[in-house]
mmCIF file of C-alpha atoms and ligand atoms in Angstrom:
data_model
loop_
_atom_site.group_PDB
_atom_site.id
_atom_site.type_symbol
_atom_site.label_atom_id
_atom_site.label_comp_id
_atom_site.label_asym_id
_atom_site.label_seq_id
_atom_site.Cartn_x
_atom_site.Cartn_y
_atom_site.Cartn_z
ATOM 1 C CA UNK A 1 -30.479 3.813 -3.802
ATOM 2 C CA UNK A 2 -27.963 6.459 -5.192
ATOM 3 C CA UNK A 3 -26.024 3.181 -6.271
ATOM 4 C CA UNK A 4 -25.277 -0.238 -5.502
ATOM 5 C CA UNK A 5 -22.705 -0.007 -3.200
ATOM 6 C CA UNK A 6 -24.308 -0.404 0.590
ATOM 7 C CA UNK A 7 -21.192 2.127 1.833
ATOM 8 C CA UNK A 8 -20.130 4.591 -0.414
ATOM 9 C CA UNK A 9 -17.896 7.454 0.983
ATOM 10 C CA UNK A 10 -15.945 10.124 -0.970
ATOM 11 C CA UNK A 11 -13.187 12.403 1.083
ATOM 12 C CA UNK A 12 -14.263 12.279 4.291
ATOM 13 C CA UNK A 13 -12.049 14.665 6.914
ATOM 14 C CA UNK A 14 -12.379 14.699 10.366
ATOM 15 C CA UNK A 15 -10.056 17.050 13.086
ATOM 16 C CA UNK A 16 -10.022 16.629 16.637
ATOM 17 C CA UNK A 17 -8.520 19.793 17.663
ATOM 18 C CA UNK A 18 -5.541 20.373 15.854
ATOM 19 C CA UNK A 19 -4.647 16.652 14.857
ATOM 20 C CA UNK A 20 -5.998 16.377 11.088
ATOM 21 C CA UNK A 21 -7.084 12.228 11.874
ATOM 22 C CA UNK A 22 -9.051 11.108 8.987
ATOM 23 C CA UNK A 23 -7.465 12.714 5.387
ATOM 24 C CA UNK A 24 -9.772 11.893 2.451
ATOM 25 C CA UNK A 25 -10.893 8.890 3.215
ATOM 26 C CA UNK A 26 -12.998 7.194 0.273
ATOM 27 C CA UNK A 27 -14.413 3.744 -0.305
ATOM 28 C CA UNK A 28 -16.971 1.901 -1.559
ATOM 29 C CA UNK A 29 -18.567 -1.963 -0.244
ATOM 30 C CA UNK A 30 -20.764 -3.743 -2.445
ATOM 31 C CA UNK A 31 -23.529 -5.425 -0.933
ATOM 32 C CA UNK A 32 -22.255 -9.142 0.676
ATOM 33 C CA UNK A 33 -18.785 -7.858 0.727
ATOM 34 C CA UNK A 34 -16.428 -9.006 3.902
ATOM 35 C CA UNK A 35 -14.026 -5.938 4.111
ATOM 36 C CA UNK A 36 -11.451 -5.602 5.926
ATOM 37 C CA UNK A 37 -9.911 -2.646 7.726
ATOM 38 C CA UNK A 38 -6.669 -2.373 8.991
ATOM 39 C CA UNK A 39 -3.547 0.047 10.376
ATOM 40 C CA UNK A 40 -1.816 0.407 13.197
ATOM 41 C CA UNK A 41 -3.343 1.891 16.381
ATOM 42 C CA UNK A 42 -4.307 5.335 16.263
ATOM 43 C CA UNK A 43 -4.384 5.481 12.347
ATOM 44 C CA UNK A 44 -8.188 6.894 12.426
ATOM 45 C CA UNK A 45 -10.168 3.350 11.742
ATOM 46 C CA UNK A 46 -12.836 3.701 14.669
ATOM 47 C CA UNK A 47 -13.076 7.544 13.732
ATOM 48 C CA UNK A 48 -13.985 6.394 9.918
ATOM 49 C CA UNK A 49 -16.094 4.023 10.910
ATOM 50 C CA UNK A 50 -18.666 6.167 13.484
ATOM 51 C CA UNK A 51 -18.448 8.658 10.040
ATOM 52 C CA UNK A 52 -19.234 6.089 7.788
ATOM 53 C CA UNK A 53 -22.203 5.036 10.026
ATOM 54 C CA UNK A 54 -23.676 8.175 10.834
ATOM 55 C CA UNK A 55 -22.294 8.238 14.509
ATOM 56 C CA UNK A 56 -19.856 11.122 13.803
ATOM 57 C CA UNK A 57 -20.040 14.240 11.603
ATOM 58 C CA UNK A 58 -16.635 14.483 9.101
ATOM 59 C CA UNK A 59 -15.673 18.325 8.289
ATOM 60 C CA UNK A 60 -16.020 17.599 4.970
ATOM 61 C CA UNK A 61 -16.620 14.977 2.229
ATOM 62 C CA UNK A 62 -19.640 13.237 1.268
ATOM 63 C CA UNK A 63 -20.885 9.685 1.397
ATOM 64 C CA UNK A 64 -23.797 6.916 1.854
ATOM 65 C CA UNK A 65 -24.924 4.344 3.525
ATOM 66 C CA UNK A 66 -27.293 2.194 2.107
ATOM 67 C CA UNK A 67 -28.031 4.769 -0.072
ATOM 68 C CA UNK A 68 -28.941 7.680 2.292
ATOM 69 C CA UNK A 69 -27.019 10.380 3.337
ATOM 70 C CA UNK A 70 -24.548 9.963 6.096
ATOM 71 C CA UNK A 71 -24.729 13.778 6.908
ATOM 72 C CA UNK A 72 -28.944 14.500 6.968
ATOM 73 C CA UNK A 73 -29.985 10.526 7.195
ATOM 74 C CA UNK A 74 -28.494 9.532 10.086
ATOM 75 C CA UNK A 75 -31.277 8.689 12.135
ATOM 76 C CA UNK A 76 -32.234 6.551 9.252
ATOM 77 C CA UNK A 77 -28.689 4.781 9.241
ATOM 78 C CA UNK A 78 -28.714 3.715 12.323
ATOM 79 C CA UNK A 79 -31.915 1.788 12.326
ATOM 80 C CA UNK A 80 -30.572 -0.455 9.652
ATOM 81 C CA UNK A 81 -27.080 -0.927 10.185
ATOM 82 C CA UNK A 82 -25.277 -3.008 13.223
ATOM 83 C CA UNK A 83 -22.155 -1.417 15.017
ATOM 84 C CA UNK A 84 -19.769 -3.630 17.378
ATOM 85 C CA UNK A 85 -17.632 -1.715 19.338
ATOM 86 C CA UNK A 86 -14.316 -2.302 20.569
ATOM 87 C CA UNK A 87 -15.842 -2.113 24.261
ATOM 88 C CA UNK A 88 -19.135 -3.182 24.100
ATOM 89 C CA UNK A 89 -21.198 -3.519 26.833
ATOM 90 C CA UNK A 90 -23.698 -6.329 27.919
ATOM 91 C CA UNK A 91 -25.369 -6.748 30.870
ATOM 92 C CA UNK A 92 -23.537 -8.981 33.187
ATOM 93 C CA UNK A 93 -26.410 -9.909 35.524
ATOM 94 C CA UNK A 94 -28.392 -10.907 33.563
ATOM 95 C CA UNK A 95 -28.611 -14.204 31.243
ATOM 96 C CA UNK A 96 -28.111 -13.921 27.142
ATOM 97 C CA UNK A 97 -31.605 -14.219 26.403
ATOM 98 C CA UNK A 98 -32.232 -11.621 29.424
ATOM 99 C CA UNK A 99 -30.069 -9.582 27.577
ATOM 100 C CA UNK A 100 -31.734 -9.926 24.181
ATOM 101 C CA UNK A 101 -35.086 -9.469 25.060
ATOM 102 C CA UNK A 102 -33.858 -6.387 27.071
ATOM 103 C CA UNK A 103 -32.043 -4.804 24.495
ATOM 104 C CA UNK A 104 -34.960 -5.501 21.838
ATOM 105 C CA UNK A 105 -37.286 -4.095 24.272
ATOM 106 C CA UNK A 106 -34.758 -0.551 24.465
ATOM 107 C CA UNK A 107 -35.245 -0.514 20.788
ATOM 108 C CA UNK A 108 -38.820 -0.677 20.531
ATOM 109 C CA UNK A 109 -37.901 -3.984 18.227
ATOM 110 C CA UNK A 110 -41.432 -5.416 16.787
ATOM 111 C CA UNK A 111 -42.648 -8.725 17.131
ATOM 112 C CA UNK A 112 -39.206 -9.468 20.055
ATOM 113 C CA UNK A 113 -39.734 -12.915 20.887
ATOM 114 C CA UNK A 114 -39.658 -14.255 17.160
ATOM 115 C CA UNK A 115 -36.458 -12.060 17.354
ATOM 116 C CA UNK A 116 -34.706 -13.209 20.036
ATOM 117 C CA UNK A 117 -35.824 -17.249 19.072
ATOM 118 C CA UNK A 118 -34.342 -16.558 15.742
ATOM 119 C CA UNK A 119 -30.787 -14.813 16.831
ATOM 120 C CA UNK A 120 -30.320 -17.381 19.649
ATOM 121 C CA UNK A 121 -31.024 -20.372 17.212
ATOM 122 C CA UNK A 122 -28.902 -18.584 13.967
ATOM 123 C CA UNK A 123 -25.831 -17.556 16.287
ATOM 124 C CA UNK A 124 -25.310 -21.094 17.741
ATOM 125 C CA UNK A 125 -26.677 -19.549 21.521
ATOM 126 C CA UNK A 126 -29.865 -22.442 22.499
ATOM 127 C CA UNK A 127 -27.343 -23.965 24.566
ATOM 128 C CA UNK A 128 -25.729 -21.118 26.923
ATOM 129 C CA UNK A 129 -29.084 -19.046 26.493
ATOM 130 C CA UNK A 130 -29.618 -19.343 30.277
ATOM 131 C CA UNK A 131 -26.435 -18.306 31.111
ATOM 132 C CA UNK A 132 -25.271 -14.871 32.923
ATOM 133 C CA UNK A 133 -23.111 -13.044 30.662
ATOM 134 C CA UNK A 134 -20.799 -11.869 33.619
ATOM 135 C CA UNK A 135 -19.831 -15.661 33.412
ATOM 136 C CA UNK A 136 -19.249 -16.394 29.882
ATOM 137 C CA UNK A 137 -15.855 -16.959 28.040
ATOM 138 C CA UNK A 138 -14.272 -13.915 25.738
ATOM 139 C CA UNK A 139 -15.753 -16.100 22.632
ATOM 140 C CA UNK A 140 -19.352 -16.265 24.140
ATOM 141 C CA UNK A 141 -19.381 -13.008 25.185
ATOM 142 C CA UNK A 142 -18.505 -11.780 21.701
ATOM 143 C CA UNK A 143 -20.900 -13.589 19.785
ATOM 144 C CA UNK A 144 -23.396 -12.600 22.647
ATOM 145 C CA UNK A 145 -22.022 -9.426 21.376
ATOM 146 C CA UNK A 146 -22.628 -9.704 17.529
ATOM 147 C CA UNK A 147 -26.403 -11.109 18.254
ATOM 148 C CA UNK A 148 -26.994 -8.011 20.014
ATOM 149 C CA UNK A 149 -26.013 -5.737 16.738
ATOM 150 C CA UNK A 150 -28.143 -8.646 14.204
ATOM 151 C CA UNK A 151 -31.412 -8.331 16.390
ATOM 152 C CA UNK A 152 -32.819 -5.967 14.630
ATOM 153 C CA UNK A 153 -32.083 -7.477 10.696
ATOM 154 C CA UNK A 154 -29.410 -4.705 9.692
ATOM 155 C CA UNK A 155 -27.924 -4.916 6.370
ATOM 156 C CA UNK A 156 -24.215 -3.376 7.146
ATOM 157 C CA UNK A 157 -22.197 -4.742 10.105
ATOM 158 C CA UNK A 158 -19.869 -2.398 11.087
ATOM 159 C CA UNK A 159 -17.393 -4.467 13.671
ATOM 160 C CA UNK A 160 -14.623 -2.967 15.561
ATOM 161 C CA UNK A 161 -11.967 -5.280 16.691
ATOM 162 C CA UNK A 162 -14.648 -7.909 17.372
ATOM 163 C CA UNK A 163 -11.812 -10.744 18.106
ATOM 164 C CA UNK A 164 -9.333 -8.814 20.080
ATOM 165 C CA UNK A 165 -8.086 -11.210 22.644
ATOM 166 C CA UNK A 166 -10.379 -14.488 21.811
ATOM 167 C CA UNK A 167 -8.961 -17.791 21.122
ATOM 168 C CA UNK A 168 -8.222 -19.157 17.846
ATOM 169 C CA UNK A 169 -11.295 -21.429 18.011
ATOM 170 C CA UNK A 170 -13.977 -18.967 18.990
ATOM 171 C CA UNK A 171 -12.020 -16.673 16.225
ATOM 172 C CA UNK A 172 -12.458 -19.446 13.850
ATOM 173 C CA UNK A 173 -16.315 -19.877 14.618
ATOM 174 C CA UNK A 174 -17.208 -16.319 14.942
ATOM 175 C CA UNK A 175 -15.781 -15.773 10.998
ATOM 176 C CA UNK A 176 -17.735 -19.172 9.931
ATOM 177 C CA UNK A 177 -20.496 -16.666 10.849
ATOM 178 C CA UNK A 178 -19.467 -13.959 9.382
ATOM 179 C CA UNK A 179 -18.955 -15.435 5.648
ATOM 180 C CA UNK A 180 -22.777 -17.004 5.809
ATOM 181 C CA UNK A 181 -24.021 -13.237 6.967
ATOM 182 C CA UNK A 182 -22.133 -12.483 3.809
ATOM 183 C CA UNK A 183 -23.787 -15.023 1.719
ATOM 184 C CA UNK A 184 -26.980 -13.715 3.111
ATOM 185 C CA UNK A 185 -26.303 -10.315 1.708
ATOM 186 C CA UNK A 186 -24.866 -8.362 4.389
ATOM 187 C CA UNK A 187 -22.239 -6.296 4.304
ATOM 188 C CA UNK A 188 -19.216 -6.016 6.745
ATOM 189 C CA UNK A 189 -16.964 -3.288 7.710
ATOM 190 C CA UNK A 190 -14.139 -5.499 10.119
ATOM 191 C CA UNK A 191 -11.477 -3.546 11.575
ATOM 192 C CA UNK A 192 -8.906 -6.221 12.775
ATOM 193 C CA UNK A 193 -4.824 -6.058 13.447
ATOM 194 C CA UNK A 194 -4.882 -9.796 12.689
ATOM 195 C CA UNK A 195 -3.401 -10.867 9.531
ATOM 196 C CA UNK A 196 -5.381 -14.248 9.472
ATOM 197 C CA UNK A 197 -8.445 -12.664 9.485
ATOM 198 C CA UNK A 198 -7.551 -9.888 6.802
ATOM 199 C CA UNK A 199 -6.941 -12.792 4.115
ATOM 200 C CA UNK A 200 -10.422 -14.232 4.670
ATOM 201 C CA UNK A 201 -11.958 -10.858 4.071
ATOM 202 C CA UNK A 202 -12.918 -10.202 -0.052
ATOM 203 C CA UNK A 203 -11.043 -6.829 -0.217
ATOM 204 C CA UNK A 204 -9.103 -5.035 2.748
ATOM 205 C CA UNK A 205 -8.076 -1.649 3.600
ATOM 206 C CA UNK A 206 -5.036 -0.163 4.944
ATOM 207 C CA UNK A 207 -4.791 3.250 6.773
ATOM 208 C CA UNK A 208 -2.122 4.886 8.171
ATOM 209 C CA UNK A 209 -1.981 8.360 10.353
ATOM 210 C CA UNK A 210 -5.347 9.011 8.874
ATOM 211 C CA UNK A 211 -4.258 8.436 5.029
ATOM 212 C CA UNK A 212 -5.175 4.928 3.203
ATOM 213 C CA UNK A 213 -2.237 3.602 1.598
ATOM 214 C CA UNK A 214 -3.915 0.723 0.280
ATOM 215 C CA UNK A 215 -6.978 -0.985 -1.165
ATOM 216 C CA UNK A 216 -8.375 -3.809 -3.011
ATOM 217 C CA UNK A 217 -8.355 -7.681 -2.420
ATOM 218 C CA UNK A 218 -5.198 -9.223 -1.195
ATOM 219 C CA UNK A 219 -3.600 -10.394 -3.970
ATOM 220 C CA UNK A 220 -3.745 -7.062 -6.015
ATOM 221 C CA UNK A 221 -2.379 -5.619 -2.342
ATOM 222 C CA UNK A 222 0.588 -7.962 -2.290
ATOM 223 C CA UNK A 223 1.171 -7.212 -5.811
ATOM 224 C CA UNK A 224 0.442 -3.635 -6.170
ATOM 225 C CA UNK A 225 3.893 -3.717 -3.631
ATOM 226 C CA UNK A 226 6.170 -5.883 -6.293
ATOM 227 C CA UNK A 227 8.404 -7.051 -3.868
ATOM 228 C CA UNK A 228 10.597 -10.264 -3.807
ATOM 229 C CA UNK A 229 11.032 -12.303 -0.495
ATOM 230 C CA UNK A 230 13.643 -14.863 0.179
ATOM 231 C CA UNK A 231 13.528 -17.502 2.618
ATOM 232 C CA UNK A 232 16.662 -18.296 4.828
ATOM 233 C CA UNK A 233 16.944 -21.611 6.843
ATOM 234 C CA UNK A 234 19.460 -22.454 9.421
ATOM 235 C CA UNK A 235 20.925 -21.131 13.058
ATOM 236 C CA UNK A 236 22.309 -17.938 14.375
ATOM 237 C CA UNK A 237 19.864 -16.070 12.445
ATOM 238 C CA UNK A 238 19.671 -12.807 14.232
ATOM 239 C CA UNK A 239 23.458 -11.865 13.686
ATOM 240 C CA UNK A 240 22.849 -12.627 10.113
ATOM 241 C CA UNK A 241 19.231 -10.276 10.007
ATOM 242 C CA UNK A 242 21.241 -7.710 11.727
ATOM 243 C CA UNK A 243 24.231 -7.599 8.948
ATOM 244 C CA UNK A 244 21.020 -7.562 6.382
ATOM 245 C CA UNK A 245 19.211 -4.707 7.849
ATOM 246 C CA UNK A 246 22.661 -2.587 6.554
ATOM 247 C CA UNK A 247 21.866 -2.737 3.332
ATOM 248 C CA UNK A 248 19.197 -0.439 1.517
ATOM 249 C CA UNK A 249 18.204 -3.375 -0.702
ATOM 250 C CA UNK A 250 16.481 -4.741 1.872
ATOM 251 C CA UNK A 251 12.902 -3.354 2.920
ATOM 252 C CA UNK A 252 12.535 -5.468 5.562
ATOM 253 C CA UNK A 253 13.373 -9.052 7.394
ATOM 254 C CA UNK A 254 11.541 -11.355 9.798
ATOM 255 C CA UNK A 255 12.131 -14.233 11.654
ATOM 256 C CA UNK A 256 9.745 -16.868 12.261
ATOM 257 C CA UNK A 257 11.301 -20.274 14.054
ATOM 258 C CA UNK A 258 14.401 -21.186 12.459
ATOM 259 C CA UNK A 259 13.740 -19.612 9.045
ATOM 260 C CA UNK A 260 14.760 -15.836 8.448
ATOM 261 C CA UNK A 261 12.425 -13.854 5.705
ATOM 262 C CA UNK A 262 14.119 -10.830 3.940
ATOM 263 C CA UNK A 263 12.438 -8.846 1.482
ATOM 264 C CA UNK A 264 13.630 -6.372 -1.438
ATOM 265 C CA UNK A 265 12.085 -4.279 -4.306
ATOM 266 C CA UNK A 266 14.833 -5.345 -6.834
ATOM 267 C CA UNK A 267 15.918 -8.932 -7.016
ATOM 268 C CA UNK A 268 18.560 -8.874 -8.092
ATOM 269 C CA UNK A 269 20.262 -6.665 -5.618
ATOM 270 C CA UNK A 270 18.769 -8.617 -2.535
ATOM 271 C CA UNK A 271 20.008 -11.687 -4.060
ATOM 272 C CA UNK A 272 23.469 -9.426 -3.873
ATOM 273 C CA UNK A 273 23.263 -8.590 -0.844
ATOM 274 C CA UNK A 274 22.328 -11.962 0.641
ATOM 275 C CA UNK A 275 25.444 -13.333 -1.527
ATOM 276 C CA UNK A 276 27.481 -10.831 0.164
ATOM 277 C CA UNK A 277 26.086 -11.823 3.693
ATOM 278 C CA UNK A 278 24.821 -15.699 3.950
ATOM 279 C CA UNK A 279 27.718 -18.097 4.481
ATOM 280 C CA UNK A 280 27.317 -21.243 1.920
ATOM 281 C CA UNK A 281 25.569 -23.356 4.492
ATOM 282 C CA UNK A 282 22.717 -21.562 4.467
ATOM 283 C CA UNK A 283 19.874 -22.878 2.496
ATOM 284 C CA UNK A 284 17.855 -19.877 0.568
ATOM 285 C CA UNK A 285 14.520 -20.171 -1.464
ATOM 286 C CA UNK A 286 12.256 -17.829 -2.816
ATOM 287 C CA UNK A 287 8.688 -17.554 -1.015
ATOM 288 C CA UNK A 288 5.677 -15.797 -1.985
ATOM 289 C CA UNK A 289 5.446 -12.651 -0.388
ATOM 290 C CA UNK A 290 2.767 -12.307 2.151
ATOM 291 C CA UNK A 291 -0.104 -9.557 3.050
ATOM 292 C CA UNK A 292 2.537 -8.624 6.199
ATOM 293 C CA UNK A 293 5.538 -8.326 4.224
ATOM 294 C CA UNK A 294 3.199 -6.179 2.172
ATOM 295 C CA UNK A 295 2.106 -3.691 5.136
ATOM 296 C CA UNK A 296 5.586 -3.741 6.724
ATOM 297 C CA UNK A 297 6.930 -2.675 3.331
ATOM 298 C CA UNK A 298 3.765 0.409 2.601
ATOM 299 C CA UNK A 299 4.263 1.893 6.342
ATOM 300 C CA UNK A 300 8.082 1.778 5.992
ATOM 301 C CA UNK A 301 7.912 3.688 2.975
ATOM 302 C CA UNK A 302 4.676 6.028 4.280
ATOM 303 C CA UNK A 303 7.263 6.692 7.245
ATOM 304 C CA UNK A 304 10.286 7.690 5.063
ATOM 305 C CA UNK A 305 7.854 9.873 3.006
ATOM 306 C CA UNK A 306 6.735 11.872 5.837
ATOM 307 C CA UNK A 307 10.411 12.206 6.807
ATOM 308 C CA UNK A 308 12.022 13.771 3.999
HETATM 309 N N1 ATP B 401 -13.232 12.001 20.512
HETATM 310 C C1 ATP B 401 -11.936 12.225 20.304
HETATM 311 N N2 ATP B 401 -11.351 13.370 20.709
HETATM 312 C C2 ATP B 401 -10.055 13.616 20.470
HETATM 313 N N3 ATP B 401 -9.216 12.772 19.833
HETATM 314 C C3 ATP B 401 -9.750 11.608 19.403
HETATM 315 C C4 ATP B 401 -11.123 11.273 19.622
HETATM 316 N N4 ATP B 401 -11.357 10.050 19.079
HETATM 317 C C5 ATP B 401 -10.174 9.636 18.563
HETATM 318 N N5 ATP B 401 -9.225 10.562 18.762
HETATM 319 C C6 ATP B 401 -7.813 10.487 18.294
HETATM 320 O O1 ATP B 401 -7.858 10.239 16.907
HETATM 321 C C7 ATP B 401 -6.813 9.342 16.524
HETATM 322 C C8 ATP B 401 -7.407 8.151 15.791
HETATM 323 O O2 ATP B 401 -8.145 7.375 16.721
HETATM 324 P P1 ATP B 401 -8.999 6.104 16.285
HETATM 325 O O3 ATP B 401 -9.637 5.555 17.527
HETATM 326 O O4 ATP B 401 -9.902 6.474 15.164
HETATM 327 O O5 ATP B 401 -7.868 5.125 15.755
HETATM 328 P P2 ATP B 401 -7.909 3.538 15.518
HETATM 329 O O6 ATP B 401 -7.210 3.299 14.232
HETATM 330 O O7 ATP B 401 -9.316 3.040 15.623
HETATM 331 O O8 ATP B 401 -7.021 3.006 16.724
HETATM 332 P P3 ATP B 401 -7.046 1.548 17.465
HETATM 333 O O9 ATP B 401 -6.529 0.524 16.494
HETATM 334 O O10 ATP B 401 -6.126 1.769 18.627
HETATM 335 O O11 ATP B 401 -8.464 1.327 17.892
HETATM 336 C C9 ATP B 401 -6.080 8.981 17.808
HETATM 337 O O12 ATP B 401 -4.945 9.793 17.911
HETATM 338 C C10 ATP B 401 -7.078 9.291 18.891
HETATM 339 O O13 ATP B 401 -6.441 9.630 20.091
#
């Protein structure tokens, strides 16, 4: 190994055509690590991520994965690393195991009936194993999904969206497995627009038109942004967000039920401004500021940037 980390990328580029979509991209996952990758649609997280694993060539930069090159190793790469994409396929006629013996066979996988055993019995599948896929729910299907990318023993998961539109409890489940992968020494790359899931990942990234604006673990996130959020409880709140969103003290607001959330940079001049705007009634407290406030605040600010 070149070092410890199991992905370790340095200023990758990539163009399509004229559109510059990946600018300098560098990070670094230590083995075990649940990391989380986020940005708004279109920000360049799929095109890092077929760099990162050897799927796509950048312009320029350099990087590993597991300690071989992502430019001349590739073939290499992709023997040992898992990749869910955001549309993966499975074979709807025929049953999970079907499927898993199938796709172990495609591989040339040694040994595929230990395999399969295993992967059915570690991703909670004994039960449905019988099952056509065409007739499994969005959760099955998915974790159908992530067996298919552990068959083979990688030691990075790269997963792309791998929740989009599955309830809460299958989302629940499917990150119980995630976090014992982790403990078992694997590494995750999870792209995700869910906030939920960012905060149970040990360090996120943020990346926006191609740029990263942020990274680290949530709390140095949250911080790195030094921003003050107050908490306002009571009715008619959208007249009141809409006098707020006047002021330049205030980044941004929110409203979630019957509580409006407005956040500054300096508190004492929201704490102005919300003098200035909140009748009496109105009960205020300070909150903690949370990873979305944090985001809301970075794009903003990444917006007016690329503005002026
Ligand atoms: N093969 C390609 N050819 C041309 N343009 C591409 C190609 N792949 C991606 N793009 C463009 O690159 C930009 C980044 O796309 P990418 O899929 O990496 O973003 P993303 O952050 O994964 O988006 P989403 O959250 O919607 O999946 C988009 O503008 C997209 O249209």
């Amino acid at each position: 190994m070149v070092n410890n980390f199991s992905i370790d990328v340095k200023n990758l580029n990539k163009h399509f055509g004229d559109q510059h979509v990946v600018k300098d991209f560098s990070l670094q996952i230590d083995r075990g690590e649940i990391h989380g990758f986020l940005g708004p649609n279109g920000s360049g997280k799929t095109t890092s991520i077929r760099m990162m694993c050897g799927l796509l060539t950048p312009d320029s930069g350099s990087g590993h994965c597991l300690g071989m090159d992502i430019f001349t190793q590739r073939d290499q790469i992709k023997r040992r690393i898992g990749y869910m994409t955001q549309h993966f396929s499975l074979w709807g006629n025929l049953t999970i195991r079907e499927n898993l013996f199938f796709i172990s066979r495609l591989y040339s996988l040694e040994q595929p009936k230990a395999l399969v055993e295993r992967t059915l019995s570690e991703l909670g599948l004994l039960s449905r194993q019988h099952q056509l896929v065409k007739v499994l729910s969005g959760g099955w299907k998915q974790r159908m999904a992530l067996a298919a990318c552990l068959l083979h023993k990688p030691s990075v998961l790269f997963l792309d969206e791998p929740t989009a539109g599955v309830d809460p409890k299958a989302r629940r489940e499917f990150w119980q497995t995630l976090h014992r992968l982790s403990d078992e020494g694997i590494s995750i790359l999870v792209s995700t627009h869910y906030m939920d899931e960012a905060e149970r990942c040990h360090k996120i990234a943020y990346l926006s038109s191609g740029n990263l604006l942020a990274r680290g673990s949530i709390q140095s996130i949250i911080q790195a942004q030094n921003l003050t959020t107050l908490k306002i409880s009571g009715s008619g709140l959208t007249v009141l967000e809409n006098r707020l969103q006047r002021f330049d003290a205030i980044e941004q607001t929110v409203i979630f039920g019957s509580s409006l959330f407005a956040t500054g940079r300096d508190e004492e001049k929201l704490k102005a401004v919300l003098a200035q705007v909140i009748p009496a009634e109105y009960e205020i407290q300070r909150v903690k500021t949370t990873l979305e406030d944090a985001f809301a605040c970075l794009m903003k600010n990444d917006n007016e940037k690329s503005l002026s």
